[in-house]
Tab-separated table of C-alpha atoms and ligand atoms in Angstrom:
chain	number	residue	atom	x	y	z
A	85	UNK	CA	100.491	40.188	77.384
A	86	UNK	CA	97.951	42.688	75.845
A	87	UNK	CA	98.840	46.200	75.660
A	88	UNK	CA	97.589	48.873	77.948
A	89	UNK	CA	95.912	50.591	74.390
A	90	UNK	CA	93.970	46.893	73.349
A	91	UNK	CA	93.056	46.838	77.480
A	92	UNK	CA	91.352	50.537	76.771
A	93	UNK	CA	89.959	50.316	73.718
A	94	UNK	CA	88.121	47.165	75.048
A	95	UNK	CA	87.202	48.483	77.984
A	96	UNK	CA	85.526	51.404	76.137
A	97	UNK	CA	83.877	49.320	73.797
A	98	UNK	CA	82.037	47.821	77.052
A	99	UNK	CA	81.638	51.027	78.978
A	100	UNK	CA	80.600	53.035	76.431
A	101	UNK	CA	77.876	50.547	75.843
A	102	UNK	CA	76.666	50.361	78.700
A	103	UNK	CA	76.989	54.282	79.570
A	104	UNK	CA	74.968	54.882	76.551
A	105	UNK	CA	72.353	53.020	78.194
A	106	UNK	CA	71.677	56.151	80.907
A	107	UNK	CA	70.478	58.617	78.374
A	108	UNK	CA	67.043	57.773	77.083
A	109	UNK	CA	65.650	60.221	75.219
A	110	UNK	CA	62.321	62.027	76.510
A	111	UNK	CA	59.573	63.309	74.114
A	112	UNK	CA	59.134	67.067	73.946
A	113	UNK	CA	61.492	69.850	73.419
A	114	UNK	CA	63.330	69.016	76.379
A	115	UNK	CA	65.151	66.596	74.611
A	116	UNK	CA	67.478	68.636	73.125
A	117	UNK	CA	69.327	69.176	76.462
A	118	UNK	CA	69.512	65.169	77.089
A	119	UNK	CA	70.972	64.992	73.177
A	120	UNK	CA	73.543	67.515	74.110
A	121	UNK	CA	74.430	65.445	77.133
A	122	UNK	CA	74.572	62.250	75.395
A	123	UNK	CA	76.821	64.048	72.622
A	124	UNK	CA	79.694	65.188	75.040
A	125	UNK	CA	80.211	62.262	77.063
A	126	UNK	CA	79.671	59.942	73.833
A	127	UNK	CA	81.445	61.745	71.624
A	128	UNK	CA	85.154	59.063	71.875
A	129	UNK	CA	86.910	59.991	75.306
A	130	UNK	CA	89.740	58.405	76.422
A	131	UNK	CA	87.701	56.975	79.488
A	132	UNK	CA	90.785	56.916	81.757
A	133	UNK	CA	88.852	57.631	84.880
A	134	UNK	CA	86.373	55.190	84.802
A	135	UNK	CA	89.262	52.581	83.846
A	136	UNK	CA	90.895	53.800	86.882
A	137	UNK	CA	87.543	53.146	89.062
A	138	UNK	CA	87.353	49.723	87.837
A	139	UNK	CA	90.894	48.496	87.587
A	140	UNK	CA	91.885	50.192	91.467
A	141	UNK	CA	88.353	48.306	92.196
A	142	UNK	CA	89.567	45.232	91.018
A	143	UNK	CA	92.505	45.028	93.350
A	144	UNK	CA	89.774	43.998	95.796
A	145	UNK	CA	87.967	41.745	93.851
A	146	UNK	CA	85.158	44.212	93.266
A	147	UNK	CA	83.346	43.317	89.900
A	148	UNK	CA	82.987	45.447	86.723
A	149	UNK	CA	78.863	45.718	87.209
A	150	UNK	CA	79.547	46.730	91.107
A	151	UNK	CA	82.118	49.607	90.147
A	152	UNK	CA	79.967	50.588	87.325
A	153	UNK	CA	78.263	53.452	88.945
A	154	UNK	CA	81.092	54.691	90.122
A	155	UNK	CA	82.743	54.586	86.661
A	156	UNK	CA	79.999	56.429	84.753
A	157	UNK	CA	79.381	59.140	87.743
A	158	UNK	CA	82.716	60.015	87.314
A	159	UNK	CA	82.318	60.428	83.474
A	160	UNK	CA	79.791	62.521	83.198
A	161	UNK	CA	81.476	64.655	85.423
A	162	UNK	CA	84.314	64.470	83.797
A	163	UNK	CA	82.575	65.553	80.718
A	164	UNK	CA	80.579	68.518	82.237
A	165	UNK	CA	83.957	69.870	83.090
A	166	UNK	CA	84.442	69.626	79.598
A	167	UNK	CA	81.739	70.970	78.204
A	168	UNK	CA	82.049	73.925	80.501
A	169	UNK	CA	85.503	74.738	79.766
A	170	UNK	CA	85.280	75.238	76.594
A	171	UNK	CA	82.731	77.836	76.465
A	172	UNK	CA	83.434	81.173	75.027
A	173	UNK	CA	83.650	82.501	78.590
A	174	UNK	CA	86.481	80.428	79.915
A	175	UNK	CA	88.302	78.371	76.787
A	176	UNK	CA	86.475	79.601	74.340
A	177	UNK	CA	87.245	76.154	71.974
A	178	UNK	CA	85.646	74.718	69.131
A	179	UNK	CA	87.007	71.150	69.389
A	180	UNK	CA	86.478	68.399	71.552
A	181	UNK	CA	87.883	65.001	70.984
A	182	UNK	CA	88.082	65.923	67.441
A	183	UNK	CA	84.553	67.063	66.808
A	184	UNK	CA	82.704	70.494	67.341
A	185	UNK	CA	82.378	71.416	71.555
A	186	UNK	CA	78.990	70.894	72.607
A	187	UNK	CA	78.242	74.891	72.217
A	188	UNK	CA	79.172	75.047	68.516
A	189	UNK	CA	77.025	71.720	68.067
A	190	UNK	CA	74.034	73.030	69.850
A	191	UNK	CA	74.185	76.473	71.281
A	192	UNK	CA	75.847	78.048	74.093
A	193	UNK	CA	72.745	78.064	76.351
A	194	UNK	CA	72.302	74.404	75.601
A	195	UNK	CA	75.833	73.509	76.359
A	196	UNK	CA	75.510	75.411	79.761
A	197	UNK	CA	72.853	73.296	80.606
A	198	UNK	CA	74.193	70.235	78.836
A	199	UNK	CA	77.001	70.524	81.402
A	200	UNK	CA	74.734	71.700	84.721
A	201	UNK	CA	72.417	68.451	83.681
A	202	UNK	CA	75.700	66.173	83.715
A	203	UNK	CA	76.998	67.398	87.134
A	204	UNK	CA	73.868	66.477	89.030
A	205	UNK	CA	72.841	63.520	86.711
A	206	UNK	CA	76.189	62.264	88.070
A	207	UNK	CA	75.126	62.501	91.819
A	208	UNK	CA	71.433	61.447	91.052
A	209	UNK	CA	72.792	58.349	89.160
A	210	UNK	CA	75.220	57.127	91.781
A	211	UNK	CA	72.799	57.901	94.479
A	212	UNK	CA	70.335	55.802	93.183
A	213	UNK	CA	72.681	52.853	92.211
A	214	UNK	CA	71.862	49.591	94.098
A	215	UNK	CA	74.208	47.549	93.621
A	216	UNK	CA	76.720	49.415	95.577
A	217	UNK	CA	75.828	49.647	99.935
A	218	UNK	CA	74.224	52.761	100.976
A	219	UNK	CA	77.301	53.707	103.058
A	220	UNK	CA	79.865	53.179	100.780
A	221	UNK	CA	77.512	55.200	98.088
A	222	UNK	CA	77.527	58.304	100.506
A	223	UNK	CA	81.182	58.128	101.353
A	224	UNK	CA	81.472	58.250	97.347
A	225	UNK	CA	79.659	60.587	96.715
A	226	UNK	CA	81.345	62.869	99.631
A	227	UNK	CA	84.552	62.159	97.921
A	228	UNK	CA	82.987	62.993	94.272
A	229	UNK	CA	81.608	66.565	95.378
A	230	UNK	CA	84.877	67.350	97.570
A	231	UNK	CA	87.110	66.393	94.681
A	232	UNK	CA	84.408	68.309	91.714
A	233	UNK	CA	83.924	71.284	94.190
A	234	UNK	CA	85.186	74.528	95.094
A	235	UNK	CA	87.124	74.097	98.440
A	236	UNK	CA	90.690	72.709	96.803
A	237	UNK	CA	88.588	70.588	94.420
A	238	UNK	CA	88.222	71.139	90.398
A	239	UNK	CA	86.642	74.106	90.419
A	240	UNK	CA	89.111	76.054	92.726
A	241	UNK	CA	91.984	74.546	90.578
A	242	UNK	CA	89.769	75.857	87.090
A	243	UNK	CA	89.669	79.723	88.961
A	244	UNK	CA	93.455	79.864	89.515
A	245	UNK	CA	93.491	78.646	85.755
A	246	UNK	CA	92.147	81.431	84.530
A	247	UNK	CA	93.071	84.012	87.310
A	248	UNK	CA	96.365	82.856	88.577
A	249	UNK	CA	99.460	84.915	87.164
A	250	UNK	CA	103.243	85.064	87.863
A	251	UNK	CA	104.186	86.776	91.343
A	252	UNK	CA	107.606	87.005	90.532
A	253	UNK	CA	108.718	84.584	93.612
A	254	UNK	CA	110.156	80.824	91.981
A	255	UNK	CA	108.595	79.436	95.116
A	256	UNK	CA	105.425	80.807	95.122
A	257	UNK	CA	104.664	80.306	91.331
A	258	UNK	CA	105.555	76.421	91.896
A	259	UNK	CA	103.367	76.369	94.685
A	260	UNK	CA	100.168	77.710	92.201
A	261	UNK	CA	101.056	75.884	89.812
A	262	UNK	CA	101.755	72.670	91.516
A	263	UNK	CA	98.215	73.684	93.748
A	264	UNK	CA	96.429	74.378	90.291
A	265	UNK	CA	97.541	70.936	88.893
A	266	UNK	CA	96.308	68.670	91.860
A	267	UNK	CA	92.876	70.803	91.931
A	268	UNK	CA	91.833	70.965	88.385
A	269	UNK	CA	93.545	68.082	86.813
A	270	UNK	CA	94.516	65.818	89.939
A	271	UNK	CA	91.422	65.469	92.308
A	272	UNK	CA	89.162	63.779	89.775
A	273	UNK	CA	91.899	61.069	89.114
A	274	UNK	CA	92.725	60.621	92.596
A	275	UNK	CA	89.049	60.451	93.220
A	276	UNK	CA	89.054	57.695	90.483
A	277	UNK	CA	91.458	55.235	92.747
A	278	UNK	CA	89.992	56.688	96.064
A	279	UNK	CA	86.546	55.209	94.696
A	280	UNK	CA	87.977	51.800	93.877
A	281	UNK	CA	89.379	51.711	97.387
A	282	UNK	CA	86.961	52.310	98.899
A	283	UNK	CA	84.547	50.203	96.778
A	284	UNK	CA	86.721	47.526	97.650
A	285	UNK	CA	86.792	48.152	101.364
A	286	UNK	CA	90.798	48.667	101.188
A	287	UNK	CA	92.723	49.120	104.475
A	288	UNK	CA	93.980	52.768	105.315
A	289	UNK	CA	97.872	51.636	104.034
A	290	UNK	CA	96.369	50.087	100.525
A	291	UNK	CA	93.929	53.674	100.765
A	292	UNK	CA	96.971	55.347	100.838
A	293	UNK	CA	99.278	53.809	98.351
A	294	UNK	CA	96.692	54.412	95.387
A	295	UNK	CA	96.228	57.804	96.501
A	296	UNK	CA	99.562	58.809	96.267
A	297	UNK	CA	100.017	56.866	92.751
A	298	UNK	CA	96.948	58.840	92.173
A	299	UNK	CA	98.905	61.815	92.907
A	300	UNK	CA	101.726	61.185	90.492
A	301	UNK	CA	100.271	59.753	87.679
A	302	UNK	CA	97.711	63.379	87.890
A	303	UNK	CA	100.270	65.111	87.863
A	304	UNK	CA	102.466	63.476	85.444
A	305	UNK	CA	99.038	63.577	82.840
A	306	UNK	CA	98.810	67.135	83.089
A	307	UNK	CA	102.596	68.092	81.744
A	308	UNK	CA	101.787	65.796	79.176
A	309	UNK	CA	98.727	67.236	78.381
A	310	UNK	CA	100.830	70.836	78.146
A	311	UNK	CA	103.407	69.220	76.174
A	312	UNK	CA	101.139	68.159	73.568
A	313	UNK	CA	99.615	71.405	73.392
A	314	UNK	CA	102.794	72.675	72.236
A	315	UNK	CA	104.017	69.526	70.509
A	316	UNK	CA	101.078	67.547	69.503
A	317	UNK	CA	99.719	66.721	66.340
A	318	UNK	CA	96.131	69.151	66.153
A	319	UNK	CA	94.672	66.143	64.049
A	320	UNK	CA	95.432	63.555	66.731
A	321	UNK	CA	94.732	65.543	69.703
A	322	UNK	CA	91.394	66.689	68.639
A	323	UNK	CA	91.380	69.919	70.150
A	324	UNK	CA	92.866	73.160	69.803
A	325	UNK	CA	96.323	73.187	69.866
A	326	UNK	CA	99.491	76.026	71.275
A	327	UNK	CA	96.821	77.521	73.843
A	328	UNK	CA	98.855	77.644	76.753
A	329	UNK	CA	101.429	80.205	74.840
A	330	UNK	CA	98.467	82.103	73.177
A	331	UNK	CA	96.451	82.527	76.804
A	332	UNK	CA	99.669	82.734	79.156
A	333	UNK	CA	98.770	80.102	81.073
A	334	UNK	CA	100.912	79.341	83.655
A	335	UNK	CA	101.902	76.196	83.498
A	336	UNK	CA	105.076	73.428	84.439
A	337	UNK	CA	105.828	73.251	80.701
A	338	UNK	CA	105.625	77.107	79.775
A	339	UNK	CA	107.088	77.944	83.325
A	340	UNK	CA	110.552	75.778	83.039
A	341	UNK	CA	109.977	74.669	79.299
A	342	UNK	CA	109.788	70.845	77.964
A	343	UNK	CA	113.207	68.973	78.517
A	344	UNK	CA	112.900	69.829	82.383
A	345	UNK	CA	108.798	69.518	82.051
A	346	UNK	CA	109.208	65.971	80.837
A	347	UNK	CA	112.071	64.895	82.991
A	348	UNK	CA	109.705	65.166	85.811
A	349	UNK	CA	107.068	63.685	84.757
A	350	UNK	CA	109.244	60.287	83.926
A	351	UNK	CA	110.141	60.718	87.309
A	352	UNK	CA	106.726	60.711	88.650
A	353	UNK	CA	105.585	57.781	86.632
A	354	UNK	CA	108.533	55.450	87.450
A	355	UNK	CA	107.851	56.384	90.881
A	356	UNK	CA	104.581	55.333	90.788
A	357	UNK	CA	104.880	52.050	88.998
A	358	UNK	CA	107.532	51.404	91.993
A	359	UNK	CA	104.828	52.222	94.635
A	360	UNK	CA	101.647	50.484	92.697
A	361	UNK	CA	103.733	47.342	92.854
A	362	UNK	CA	102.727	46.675	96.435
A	363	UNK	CA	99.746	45.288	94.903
A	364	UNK	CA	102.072	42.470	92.816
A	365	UNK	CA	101.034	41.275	89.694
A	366	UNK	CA	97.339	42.431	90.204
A	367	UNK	CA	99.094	46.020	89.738
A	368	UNK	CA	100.400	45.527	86.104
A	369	UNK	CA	97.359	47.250	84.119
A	370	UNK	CA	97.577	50.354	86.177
A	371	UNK	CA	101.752	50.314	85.726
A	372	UNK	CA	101.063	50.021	82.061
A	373	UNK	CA	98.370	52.943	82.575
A	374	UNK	CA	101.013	54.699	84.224
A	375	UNK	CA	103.758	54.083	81.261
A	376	UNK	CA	101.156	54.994	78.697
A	377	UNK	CA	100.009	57.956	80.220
A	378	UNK	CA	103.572	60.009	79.011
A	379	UNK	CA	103.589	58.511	76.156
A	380	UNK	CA	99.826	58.852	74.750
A	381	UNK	CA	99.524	61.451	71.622
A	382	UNK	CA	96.048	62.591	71.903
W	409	GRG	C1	84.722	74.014	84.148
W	409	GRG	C2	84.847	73.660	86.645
W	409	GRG	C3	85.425	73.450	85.303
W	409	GRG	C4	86.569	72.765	85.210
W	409	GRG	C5	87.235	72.425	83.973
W	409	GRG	C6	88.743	69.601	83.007
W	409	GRG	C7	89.013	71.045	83.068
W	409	GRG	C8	88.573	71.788	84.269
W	409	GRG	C9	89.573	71.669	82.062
W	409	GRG	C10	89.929	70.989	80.786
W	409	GRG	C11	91.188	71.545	80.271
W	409	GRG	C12	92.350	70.675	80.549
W	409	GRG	C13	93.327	70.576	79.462
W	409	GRG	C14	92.488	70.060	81.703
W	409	GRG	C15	93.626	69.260	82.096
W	409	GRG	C16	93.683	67.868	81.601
W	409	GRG	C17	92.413	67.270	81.244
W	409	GRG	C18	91.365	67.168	82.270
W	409	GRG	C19	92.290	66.824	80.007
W	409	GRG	C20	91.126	66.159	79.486
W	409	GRG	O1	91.080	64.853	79.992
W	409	GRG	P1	91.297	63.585	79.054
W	409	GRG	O2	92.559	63.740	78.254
W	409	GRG	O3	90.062	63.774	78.091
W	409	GRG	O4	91.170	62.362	79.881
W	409	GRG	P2	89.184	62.685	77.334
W	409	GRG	O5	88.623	63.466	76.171
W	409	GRG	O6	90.036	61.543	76.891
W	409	GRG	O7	88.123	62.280	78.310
């Protein structure tokens, strides 16, 4: 049996190839914003979303080449986000999957666009991509914007990031956090399995199931993403560490501390694996995923 870190690390090999492939450079000075692109989403990502595209994809049968588009849309997304939220005016970071965030690499004006030319290359790429039927591309890219956008997508969850504070109420503060969580952190991933569903033409029950392990396994990265900030090794992580304490942020972790923090998210996980295993032994990758997504250091 290979192990869910060989499966990703030869999956990226692949991707990444391939991905690299989208970014040709054009002559003149307006270069420099397609080099600042190609420097965020190349710069050594897990690439956990576009696995997700292509192994929830593959339940169906769906090929690596058809699911592709998907994949990399998602990506540079993914890595506009980034980009963005590190800027001085929101994380203000300097480190990025171990190497200098886009703005201290280029400039802040670059990075802004850097991330603006990601977010649409994302839509113009999947809208032009062949291989996948015109109305499956639109209902993907429907999905994409709802799940990147500001109506209970990514951005909403990325506003009560920085905005959200304590009311004082138990309920209420799990409600924004658990709200925050699915927008800014969850939607993306969930969008990641949605668009292998529906790639694969998967009936509403099969929809459904990888949806909700969507919905775990988000929510289950995220305190694990908290608890390394507090736990995790700076040099392994790449980025900059004890954030969450330093900014306030209101978080599972910092809210009812790590012992409770990580209790629930083994909970979520083995729930998941349970519910992925509708899909038999097709499922094991993405229950490995699952496993490895607690345990990952960086
Ligand atoms: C700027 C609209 C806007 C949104 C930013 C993605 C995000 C929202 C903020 C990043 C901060 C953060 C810690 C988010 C939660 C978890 C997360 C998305 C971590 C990064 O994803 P990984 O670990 O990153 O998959 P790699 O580098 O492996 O791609």
């Amino acid at each position: 049996m290979i192990d869910i870190k060989t499966e990703l690390s030869e999956f990226s090999k692949k991707f990444n190839t391939d991905l690299a492939t989208c970014f040709p450079l054009p002559d003149g000075a307006e270069k420099r914003v397609i080099e600042a692109m190609a420097y965020s989403v190349m710069n050594g990502g897990k690439r956990l979303r576009p696995y997700l595209v292509c192994e929830c994809a593959g339940l169906f049968g769906v090929d690596y080449k058809t699911a592709f588009p998907a994949a990399a849309s998602l990506e540079m997304l993914h890595s506009y986000s980034l980009i963005h939220d590190d800027l001085p005016a929101m994380d203000n970071d300097d480190l990025r999957r171990g190497k200098p965030t886009c703005h201290k690499k280029f400039d802040e004006a670059t990075a802004i666009l850097a991330g603006d030319g990601l977010l649409t290359y994302a839509f113009e790429y999947l809208s032009h991509s062949l291989e996948i039927a015109p109305d499956v591309r639109l209902t993907l890219i429907q999905l994409l914007s709802s799940a990147a956008g500001a109506f209970g997508g990514m951005v909403s969850g990325q506003t009560l990031d920085i905005y959200a504070v304590p009311t004082g109420s138990v309920q209420a503060d799990e409600d924004i956090i658990s709200r925050l969580e699915q927008m800014k952190t969850g939607r993306l991933l969930r969008y990641a399995c949605e668009a292998g569903a529906v790639l694969g033409k998967a009936s509403v029950q099969e929809r459904q199931i990888l949806i909700s392990y969507a919905r775990k396994i988000g929510q289950a990265f995220q305190i694990a993403d908290d608890i390394l900030d507090r736990e995790g090794d700076q040099k392994i992580v790449g980025k900059t560490l004890h954030k969450d304490d330093s900014q306030n942020k209101f978080t599972f972790v910092s809210y009812y501390g790590i012992k409770p923090a990580r209790e629930k998210a083994q909970k979520l996980i083995n729930s998941a694996i349970e519910e992925i295993s509708y899909f038999g032994a097709k499922a094991a990758n993405l229950q490995n995923l699952a496993r490895y997504i607690i345990e990952r250091n960086y």
